[in-house]
CSV table of N, CA, C and O in Angstrom, one decimal:
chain,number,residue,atom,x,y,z
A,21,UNK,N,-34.3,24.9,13.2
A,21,UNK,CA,-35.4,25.7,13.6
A,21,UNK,C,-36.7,25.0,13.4
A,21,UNK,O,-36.8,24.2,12.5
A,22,UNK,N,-37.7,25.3,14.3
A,22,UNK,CA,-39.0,24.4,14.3
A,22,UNK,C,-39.8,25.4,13.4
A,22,UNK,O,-39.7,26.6,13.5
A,23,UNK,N,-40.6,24.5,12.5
A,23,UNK,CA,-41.3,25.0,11.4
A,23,UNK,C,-43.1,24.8,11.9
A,23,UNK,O,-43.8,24.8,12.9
A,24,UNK,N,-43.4,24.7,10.7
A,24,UNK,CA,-45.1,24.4,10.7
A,24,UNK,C,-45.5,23.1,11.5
A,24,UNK,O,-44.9,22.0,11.5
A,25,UNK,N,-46.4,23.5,12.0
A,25,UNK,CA,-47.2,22.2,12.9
A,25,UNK,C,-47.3,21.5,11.8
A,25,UNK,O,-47.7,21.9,10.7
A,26,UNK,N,-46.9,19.9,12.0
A,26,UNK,CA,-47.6,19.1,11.2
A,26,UNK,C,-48.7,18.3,11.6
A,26,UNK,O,-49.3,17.8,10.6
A,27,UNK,N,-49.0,18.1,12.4
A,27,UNK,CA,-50.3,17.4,13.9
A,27,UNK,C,-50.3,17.5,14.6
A,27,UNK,O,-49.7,18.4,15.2
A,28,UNK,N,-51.0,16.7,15.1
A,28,UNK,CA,-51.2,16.8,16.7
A,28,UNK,C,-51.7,15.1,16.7
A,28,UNK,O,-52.1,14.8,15.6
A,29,UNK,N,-51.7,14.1,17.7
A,29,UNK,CA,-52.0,13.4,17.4
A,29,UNK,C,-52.5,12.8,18.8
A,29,UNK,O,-52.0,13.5,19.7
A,30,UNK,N,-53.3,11.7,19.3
A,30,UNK,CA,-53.8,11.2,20.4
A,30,UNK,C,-54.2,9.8,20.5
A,30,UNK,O,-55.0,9.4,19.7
A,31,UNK,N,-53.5,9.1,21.6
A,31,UNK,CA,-54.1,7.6,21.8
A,31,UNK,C,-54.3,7.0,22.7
A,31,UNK,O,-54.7,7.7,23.7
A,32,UNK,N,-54.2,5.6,23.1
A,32,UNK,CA,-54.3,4.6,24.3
A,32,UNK,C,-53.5,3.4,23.9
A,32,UNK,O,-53.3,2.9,22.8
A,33,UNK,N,-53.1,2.9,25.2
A,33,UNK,CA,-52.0,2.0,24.8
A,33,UNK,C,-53.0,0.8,24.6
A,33,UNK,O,-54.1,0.9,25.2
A,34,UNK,N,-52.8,-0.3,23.9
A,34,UNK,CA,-53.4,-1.3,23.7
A,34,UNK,C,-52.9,-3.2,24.3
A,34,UNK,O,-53.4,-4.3,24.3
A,35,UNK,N,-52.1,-2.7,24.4
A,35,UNK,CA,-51.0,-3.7,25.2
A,35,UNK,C,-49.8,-3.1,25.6
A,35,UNK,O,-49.4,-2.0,25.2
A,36,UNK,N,-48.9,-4.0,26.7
A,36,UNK,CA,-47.5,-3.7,27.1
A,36,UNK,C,-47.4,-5.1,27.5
A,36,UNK,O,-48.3,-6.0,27.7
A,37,UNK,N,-45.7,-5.2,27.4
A,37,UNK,CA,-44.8,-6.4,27.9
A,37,UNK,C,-43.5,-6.0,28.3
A,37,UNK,O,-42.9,-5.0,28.1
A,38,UNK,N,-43.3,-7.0,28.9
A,38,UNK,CA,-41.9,-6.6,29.5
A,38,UNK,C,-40.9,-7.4,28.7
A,38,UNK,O,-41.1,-8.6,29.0
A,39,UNK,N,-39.7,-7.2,27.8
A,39,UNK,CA,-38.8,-7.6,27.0
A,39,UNK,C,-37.9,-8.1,28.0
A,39,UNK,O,-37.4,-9.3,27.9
A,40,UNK,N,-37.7,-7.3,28.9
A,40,UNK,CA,-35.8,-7.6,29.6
A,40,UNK,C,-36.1,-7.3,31.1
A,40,UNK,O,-37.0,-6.5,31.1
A,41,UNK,N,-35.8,-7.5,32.0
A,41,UNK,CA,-35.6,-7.1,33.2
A,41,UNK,C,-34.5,-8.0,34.1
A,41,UNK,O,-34.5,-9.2,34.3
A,42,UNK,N,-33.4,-6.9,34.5
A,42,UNK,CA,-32.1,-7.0,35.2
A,42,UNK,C,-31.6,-6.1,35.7
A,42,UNK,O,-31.3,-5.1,35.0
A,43,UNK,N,-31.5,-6.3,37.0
A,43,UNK,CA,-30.4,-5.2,37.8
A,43,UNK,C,-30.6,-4.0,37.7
A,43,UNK,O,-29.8,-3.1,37.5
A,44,UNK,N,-32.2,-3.8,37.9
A,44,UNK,CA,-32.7,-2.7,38.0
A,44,UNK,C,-32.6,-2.1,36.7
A,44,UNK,O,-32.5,-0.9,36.8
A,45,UNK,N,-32.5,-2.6,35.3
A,45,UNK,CA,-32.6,-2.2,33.9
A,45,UNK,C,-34.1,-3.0,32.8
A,45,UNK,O,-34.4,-4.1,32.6
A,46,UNK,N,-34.4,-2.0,32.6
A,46,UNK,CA,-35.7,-2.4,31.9
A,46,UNK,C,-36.2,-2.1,30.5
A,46,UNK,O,-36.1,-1.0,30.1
A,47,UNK,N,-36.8,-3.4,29.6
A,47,UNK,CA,-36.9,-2.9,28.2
A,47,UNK,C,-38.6,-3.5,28.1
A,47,UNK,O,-39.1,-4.6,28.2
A,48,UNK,N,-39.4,-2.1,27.9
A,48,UNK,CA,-40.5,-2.8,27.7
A,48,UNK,C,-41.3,-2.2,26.4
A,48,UNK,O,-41.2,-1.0,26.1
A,49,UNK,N,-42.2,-3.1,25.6
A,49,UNK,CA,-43.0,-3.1,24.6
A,49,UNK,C,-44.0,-2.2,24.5
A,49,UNK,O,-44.5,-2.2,25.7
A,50,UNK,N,-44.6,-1.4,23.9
A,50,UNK,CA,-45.9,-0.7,24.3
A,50,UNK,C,-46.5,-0.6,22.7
A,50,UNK,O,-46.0,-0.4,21.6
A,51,UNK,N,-47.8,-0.7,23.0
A,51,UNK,CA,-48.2,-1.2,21.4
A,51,UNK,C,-49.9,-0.1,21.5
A,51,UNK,O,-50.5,-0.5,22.5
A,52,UNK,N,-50.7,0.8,20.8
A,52,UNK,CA,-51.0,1.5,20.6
A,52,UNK,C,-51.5,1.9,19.6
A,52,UNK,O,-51.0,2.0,18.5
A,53,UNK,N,-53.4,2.4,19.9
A,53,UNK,CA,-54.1,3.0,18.7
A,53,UNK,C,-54.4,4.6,18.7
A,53,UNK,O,-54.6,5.2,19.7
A,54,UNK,N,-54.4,5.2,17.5
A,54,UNK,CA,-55.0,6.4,18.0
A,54,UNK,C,-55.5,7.5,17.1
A,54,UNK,O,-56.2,7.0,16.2
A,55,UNK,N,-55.5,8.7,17.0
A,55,UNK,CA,-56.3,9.2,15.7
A,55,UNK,C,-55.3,10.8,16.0
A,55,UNK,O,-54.7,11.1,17.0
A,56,UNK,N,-55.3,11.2,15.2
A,56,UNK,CA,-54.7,12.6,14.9
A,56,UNK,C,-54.8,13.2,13.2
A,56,UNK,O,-55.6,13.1,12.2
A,57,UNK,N,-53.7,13.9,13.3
A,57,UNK,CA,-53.8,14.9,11.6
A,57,UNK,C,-52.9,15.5,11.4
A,57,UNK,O,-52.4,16.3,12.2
A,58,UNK,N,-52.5,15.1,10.3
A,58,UNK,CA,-51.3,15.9,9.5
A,58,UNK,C,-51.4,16.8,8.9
A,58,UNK,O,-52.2,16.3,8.2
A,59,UNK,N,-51.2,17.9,8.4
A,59,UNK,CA,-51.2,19.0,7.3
A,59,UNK,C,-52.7,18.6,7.2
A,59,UNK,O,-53.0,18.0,6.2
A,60,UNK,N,-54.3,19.0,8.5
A,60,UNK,CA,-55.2,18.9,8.4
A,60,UNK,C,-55.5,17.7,7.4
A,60,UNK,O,-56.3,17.9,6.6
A,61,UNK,N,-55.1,16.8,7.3
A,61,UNK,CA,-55.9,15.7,6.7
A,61,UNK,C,-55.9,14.6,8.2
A,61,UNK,O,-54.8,14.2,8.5
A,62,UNK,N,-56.9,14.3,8.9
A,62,UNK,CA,-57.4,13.1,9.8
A,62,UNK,C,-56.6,11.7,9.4
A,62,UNK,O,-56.5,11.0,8.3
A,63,UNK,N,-56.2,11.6,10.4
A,63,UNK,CA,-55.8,10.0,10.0
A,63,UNK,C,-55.9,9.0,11.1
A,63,UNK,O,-56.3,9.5,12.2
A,64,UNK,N,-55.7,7.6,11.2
A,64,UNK,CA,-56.3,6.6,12.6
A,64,UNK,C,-55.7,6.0,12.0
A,64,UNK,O,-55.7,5.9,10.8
A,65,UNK,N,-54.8,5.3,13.1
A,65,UNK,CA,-53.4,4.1,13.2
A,65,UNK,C,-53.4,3.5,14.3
A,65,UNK,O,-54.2,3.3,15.3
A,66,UNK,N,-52.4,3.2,13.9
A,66,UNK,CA,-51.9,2.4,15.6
A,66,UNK,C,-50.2,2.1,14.9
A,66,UNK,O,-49.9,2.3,13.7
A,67,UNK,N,-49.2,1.5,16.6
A,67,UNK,CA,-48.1,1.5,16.5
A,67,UNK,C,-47.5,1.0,17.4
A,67,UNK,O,-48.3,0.9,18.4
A,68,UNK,N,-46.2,0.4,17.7
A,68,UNK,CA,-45.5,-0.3,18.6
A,68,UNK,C,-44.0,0.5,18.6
A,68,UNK,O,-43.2,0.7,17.7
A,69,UNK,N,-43.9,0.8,20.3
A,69,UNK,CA,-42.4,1.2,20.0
A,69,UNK,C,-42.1,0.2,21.4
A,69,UNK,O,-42.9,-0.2,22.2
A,70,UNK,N,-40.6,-0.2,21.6
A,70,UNK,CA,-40.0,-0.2,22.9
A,70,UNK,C,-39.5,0.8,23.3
A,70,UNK,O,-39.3,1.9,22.7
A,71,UNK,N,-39.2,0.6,24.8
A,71,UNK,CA,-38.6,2.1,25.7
A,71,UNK,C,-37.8,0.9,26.8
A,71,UNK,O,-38.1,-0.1,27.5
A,72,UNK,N,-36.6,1.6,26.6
A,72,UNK,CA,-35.7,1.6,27.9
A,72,UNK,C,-35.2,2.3,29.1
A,72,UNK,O,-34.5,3.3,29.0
A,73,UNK,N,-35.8,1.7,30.3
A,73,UNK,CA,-35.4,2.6,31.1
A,73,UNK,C,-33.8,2.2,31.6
A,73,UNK,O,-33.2,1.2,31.9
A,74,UNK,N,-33.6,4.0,31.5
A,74,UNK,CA,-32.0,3.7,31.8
A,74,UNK,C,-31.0,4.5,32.6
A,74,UNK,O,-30.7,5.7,32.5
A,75,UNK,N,-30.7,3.5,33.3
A,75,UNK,CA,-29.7,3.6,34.7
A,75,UNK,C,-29.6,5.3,35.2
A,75,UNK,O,-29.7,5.6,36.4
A,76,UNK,N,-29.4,6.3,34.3
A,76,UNK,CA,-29.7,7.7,34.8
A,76,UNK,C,-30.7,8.0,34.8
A,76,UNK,O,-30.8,9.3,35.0
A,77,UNK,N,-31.7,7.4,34.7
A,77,UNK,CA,-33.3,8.1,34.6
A,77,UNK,C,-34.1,8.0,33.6
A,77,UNK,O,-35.3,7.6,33.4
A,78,UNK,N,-32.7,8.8,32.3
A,78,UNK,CA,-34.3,8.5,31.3
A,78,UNK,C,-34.4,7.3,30.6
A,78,UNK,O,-33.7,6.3,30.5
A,79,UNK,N,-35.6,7.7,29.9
A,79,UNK,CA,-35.9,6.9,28.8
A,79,UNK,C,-35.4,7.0,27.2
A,79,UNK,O,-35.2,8.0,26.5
A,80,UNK,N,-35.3,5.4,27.1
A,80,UNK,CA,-35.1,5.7,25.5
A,80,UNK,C,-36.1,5.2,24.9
A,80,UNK,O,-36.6,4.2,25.5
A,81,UNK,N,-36.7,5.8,23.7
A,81,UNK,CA,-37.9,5.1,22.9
A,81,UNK,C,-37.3,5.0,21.3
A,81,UNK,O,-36.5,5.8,20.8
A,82,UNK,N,-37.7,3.8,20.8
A,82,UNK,CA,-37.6,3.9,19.5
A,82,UNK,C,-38.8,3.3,18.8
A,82,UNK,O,-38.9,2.2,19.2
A,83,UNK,N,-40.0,3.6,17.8
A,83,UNK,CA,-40.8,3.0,17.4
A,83,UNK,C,-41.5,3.1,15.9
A,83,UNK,O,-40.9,3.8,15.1
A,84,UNK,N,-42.6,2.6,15.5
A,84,UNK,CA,-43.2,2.4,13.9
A,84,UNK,C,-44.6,2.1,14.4
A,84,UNK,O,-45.3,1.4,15.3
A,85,UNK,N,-44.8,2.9,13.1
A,85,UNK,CA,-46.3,2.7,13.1
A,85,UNK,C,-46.9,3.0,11.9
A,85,UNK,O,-46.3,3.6,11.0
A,86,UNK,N,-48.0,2.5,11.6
A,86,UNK,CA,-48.9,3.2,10.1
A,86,UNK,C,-50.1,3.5,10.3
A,86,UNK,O,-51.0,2.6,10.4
A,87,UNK,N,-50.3,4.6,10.3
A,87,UNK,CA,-51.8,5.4,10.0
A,87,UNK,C,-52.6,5.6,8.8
A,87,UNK,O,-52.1,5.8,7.7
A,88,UNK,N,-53.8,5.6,8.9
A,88,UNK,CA,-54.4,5.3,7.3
A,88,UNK,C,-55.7,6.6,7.5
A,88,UNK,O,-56.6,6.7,8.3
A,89,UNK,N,-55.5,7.1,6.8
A,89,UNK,CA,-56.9,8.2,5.9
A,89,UNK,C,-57.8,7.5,5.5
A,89,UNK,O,-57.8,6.4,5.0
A,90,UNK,N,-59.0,8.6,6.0
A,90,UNK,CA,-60.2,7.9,5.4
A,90,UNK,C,-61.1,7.4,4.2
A,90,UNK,O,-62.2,6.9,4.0
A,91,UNK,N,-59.8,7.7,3.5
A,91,UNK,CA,-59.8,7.1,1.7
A,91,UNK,C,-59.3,5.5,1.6
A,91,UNK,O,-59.5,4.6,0.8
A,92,UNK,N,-58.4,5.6,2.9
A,92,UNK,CA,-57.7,4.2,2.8
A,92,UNK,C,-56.1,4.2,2.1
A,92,UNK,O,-55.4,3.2,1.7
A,93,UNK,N,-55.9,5.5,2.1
A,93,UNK,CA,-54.1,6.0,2.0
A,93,UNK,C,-53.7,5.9,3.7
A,93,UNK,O,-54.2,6.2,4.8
A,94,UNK,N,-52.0,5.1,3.0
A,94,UNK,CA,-51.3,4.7,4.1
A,94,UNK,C,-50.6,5.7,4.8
A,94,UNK,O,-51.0,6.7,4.4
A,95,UNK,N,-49.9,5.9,5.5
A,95,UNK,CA,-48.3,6.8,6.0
A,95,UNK,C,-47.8,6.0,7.0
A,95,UNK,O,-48.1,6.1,8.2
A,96,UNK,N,-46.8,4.9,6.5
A,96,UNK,CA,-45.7,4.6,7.7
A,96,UNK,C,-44.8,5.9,8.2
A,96,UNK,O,-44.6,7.0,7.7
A,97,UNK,N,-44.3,5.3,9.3
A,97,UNK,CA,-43.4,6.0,10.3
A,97,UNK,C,-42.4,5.2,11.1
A,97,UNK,O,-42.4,4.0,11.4
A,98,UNK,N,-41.5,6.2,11.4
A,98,UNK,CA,-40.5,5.7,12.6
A,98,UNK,C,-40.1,6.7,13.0
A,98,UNK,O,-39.9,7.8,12.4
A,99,UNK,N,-39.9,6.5,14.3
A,99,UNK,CA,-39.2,7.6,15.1
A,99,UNK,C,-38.2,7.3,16.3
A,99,UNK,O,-37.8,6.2,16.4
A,100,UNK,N,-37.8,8.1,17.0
A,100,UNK,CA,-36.8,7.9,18.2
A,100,UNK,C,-37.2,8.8,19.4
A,100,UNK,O,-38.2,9.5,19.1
A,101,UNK,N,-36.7,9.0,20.4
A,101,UNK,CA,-37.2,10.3,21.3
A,101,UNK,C,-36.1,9.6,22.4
A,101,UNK,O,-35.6,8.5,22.4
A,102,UNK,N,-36.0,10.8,23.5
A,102,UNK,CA,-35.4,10.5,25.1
A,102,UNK,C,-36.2,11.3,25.8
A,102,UNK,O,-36.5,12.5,25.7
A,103,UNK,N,-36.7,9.9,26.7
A,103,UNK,CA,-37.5,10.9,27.5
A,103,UNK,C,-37.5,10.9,29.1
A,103,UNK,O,-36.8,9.9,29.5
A,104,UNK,N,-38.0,11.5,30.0
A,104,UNK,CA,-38.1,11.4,31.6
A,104,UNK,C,-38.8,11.5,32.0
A,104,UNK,O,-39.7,12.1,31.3
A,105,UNK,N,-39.3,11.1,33.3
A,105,UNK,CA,-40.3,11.1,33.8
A,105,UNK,C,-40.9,12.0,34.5
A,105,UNK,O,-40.2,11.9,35.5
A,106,UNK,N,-41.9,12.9,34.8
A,106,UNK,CA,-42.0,13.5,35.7
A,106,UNK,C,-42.4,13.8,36.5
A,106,UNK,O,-43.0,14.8,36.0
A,107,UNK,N,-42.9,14.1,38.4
A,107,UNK,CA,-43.9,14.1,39.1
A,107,UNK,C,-45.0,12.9,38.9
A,107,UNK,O,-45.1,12.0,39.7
A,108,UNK,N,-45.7,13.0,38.1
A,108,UNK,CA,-47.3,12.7,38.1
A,108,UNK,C,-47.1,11.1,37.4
A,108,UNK,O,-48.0,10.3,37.3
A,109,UNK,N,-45.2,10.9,36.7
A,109,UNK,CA,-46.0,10.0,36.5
A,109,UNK,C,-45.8,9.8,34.8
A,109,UNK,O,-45.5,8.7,34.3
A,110,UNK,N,-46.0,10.8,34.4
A,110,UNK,CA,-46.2,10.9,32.9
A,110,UNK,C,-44.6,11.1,32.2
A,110,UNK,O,-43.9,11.9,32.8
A,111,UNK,N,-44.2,10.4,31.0
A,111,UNK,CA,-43.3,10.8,30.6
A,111,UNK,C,-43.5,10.9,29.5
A,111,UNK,O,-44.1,10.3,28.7
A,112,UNK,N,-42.2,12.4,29.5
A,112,UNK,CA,-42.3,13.1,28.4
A,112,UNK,C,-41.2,12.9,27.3
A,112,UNK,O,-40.0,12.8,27.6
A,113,UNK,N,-41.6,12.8,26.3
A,113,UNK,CA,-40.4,12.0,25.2
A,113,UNK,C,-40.0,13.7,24.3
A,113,UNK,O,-40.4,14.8,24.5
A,114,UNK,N,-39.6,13.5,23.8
A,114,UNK,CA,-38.8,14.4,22.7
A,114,UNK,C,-37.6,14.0,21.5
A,114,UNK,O,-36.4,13.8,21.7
A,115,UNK,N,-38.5,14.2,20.3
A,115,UNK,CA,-37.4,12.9,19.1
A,115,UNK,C,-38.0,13.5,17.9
A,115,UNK,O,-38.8,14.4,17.6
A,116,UNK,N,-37.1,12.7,17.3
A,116,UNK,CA,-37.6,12.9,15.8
A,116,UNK,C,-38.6,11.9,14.9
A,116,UNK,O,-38.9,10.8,15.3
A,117,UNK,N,-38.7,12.4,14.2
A,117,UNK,CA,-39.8,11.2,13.4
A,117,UNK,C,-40.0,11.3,11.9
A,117,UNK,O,-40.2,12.4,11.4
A,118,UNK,N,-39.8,10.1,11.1
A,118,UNK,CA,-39.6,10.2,9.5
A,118,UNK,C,-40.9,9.7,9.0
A,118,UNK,O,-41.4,8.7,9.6
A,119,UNK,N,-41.4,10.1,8.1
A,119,UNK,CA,-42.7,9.0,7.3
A,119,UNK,C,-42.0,9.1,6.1
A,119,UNK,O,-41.0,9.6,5.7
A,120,UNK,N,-43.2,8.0,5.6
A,120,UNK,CA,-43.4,7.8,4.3
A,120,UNK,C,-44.7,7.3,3.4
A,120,UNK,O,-45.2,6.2,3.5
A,121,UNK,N,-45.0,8.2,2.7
A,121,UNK,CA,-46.3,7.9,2.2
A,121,UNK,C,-46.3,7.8,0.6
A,121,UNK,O,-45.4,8.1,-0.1
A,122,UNK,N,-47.6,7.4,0.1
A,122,UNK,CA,-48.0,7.8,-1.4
A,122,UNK,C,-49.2,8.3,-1.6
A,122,UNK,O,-49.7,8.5,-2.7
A,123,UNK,N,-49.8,8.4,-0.6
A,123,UNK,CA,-51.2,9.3,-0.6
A,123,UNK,C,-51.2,11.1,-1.2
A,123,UNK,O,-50.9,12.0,-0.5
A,124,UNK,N,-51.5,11.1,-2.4
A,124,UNK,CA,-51.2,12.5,-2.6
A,124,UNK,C,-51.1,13.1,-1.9
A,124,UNK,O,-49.9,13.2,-1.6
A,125,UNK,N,-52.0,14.0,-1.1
A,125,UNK,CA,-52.6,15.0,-0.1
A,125,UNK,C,-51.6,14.8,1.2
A,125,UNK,O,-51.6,15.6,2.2
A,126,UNK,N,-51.0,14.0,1.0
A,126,UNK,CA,-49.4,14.3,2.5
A,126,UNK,C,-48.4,13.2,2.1
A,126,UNK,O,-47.7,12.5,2.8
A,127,UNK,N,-48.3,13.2,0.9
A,127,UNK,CA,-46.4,13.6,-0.1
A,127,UNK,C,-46.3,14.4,-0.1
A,127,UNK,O,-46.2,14.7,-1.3
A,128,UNK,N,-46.2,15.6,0.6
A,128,UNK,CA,-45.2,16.7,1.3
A,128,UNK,C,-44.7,16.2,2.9
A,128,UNK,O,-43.9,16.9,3.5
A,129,UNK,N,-45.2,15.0,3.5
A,129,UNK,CA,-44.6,14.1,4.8
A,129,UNK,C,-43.2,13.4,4.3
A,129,UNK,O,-42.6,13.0,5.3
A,130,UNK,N,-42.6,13.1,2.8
A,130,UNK,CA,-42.3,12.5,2.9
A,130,UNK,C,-40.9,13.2,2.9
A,130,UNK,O,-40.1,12.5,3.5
A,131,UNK,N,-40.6,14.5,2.4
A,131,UNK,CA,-39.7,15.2,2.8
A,131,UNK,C,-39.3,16.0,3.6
A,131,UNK,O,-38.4,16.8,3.4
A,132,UNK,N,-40.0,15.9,5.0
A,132,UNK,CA,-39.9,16.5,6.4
A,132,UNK,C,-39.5,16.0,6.9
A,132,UNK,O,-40.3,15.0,6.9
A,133,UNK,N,-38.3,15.7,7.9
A,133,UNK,CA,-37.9,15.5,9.3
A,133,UNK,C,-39.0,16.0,10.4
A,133,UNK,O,-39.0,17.2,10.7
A,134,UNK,N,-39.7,15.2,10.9
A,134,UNK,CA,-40.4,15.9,12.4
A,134,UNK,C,-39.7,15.7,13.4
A,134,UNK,O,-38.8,14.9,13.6
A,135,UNK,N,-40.4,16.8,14.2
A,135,UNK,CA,-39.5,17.2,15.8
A,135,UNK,C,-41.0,16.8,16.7
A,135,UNK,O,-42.1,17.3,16.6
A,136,UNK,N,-40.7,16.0,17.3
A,136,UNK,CA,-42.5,15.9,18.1
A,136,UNK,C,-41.8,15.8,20.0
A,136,UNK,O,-40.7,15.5,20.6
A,137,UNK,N,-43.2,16.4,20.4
A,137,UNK,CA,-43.1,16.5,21.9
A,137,UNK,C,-44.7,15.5,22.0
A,137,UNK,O,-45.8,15.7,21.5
A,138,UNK,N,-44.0,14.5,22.9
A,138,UNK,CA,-45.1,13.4,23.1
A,138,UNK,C,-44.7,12.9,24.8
A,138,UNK,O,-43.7,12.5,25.4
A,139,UNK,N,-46.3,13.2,25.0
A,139,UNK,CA,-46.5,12.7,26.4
A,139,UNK,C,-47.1,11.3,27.1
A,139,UNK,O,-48.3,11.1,26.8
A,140,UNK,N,-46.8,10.6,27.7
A,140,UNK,CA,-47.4,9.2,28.0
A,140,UNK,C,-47.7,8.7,29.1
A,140,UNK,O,-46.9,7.9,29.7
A,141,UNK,N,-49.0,8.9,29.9
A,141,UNK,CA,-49.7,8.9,30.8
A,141,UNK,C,-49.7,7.4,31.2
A,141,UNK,O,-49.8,6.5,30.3
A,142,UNK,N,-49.5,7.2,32.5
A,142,UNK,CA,-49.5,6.5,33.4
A,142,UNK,C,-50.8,4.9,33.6
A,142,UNK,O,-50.7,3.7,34.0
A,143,UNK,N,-52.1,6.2,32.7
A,143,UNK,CA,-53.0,5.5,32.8
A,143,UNK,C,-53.4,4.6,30.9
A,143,UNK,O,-54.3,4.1,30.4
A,144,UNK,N,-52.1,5.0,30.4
A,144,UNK,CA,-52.1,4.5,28.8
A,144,UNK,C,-52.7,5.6,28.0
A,144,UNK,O,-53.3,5.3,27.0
A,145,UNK,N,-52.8,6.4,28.3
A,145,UNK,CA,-53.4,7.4,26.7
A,145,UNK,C,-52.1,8.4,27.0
A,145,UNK,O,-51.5,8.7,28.0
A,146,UNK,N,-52.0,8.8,25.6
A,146,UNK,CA,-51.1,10.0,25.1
A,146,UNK,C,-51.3,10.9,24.2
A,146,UNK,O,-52.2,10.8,23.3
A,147,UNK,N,-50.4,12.0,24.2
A,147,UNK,CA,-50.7,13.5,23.2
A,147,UNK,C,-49.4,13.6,22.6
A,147,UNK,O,-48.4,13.1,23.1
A,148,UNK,N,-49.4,14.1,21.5
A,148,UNK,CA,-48.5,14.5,21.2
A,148,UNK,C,-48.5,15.7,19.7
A,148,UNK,O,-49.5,15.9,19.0
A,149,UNK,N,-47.6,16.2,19.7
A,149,UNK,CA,-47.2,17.5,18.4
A,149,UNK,C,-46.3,17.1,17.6
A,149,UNK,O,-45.4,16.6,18.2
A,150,UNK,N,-46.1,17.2,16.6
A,150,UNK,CA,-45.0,17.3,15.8
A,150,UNK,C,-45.1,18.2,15.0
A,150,UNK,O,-46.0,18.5,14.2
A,151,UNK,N,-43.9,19.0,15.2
A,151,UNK,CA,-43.5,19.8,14.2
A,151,UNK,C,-42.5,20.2,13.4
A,151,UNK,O,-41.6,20.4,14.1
A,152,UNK,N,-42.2,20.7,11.6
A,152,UNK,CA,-41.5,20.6,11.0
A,152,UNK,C,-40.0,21.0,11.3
A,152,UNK,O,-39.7,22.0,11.9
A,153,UNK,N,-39.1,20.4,10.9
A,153,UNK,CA,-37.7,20.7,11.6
A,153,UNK,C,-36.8,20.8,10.4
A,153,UNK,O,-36.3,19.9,9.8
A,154,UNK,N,-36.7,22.5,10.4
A,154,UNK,CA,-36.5,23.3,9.2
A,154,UNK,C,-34.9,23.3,9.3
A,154,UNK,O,-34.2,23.9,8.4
């Protein structure tokens, strides 16, 4: 069951590459800054995932990142998601996501599984939600 928001978060891609391409199969890099907030505390990162597109349509993503508070406390992450594409262009991912921190004020991240719905526009910026997955 989906719990408490834990952010919301927003960015722009800052590079992309192409890993693989064959036979109409593709693995590409996407690398990424952006600002959002967890349990209301602000935070600004950046992060790198690959995404495969794959032979039925969707996408696979798997990625890491570390975001830092304005005190200069960390929170690594990793996540996964499957996503598709849709109309316009934009694809929409849906996954899970683990942190880890030692910043007092969100060591309660470190015992949540998140559930996030994250969108990825065409023109490099994206949104996304995560929330607690009780």
């Amino acid at each position: 069951m989906l719990g408490e928001l834990i952010g919301e978060v927003s960015g722009k891609d800052t590079g992309r590459r192409v890993l693989a391409a064959a036979d109409g199969h593709a693995v590409l890099e996407v690398s990424f800054e952006g600002t959002g907030g967890y349990y209301g505390v602000t935070v600004s990162g950046f992060g790198t995932y690959e995404t495969e597109l794959r032979a039925d349509g969707t996408v696979f993503g798997d990625g890491q990142g570390v975001d830092m508070t304005a005190d200069g406390q960390t929170v690594t992450w990793h996540g996964s998601g499957l996503g598709h594409l849709t109309d316009g262009g934009v694809v929409q991912y849906r996954g899970a996501i683990f942190f880890s921190t030692t910043a007092p004020q969100l060591e309660k991240l470190n015992g949540v599984v998140g559930v996030f719905e994250f969108d990825a526009a065409p023109d490099g910026t994206s949104t996304g939600r995560i929330y607690e997955w009780k």
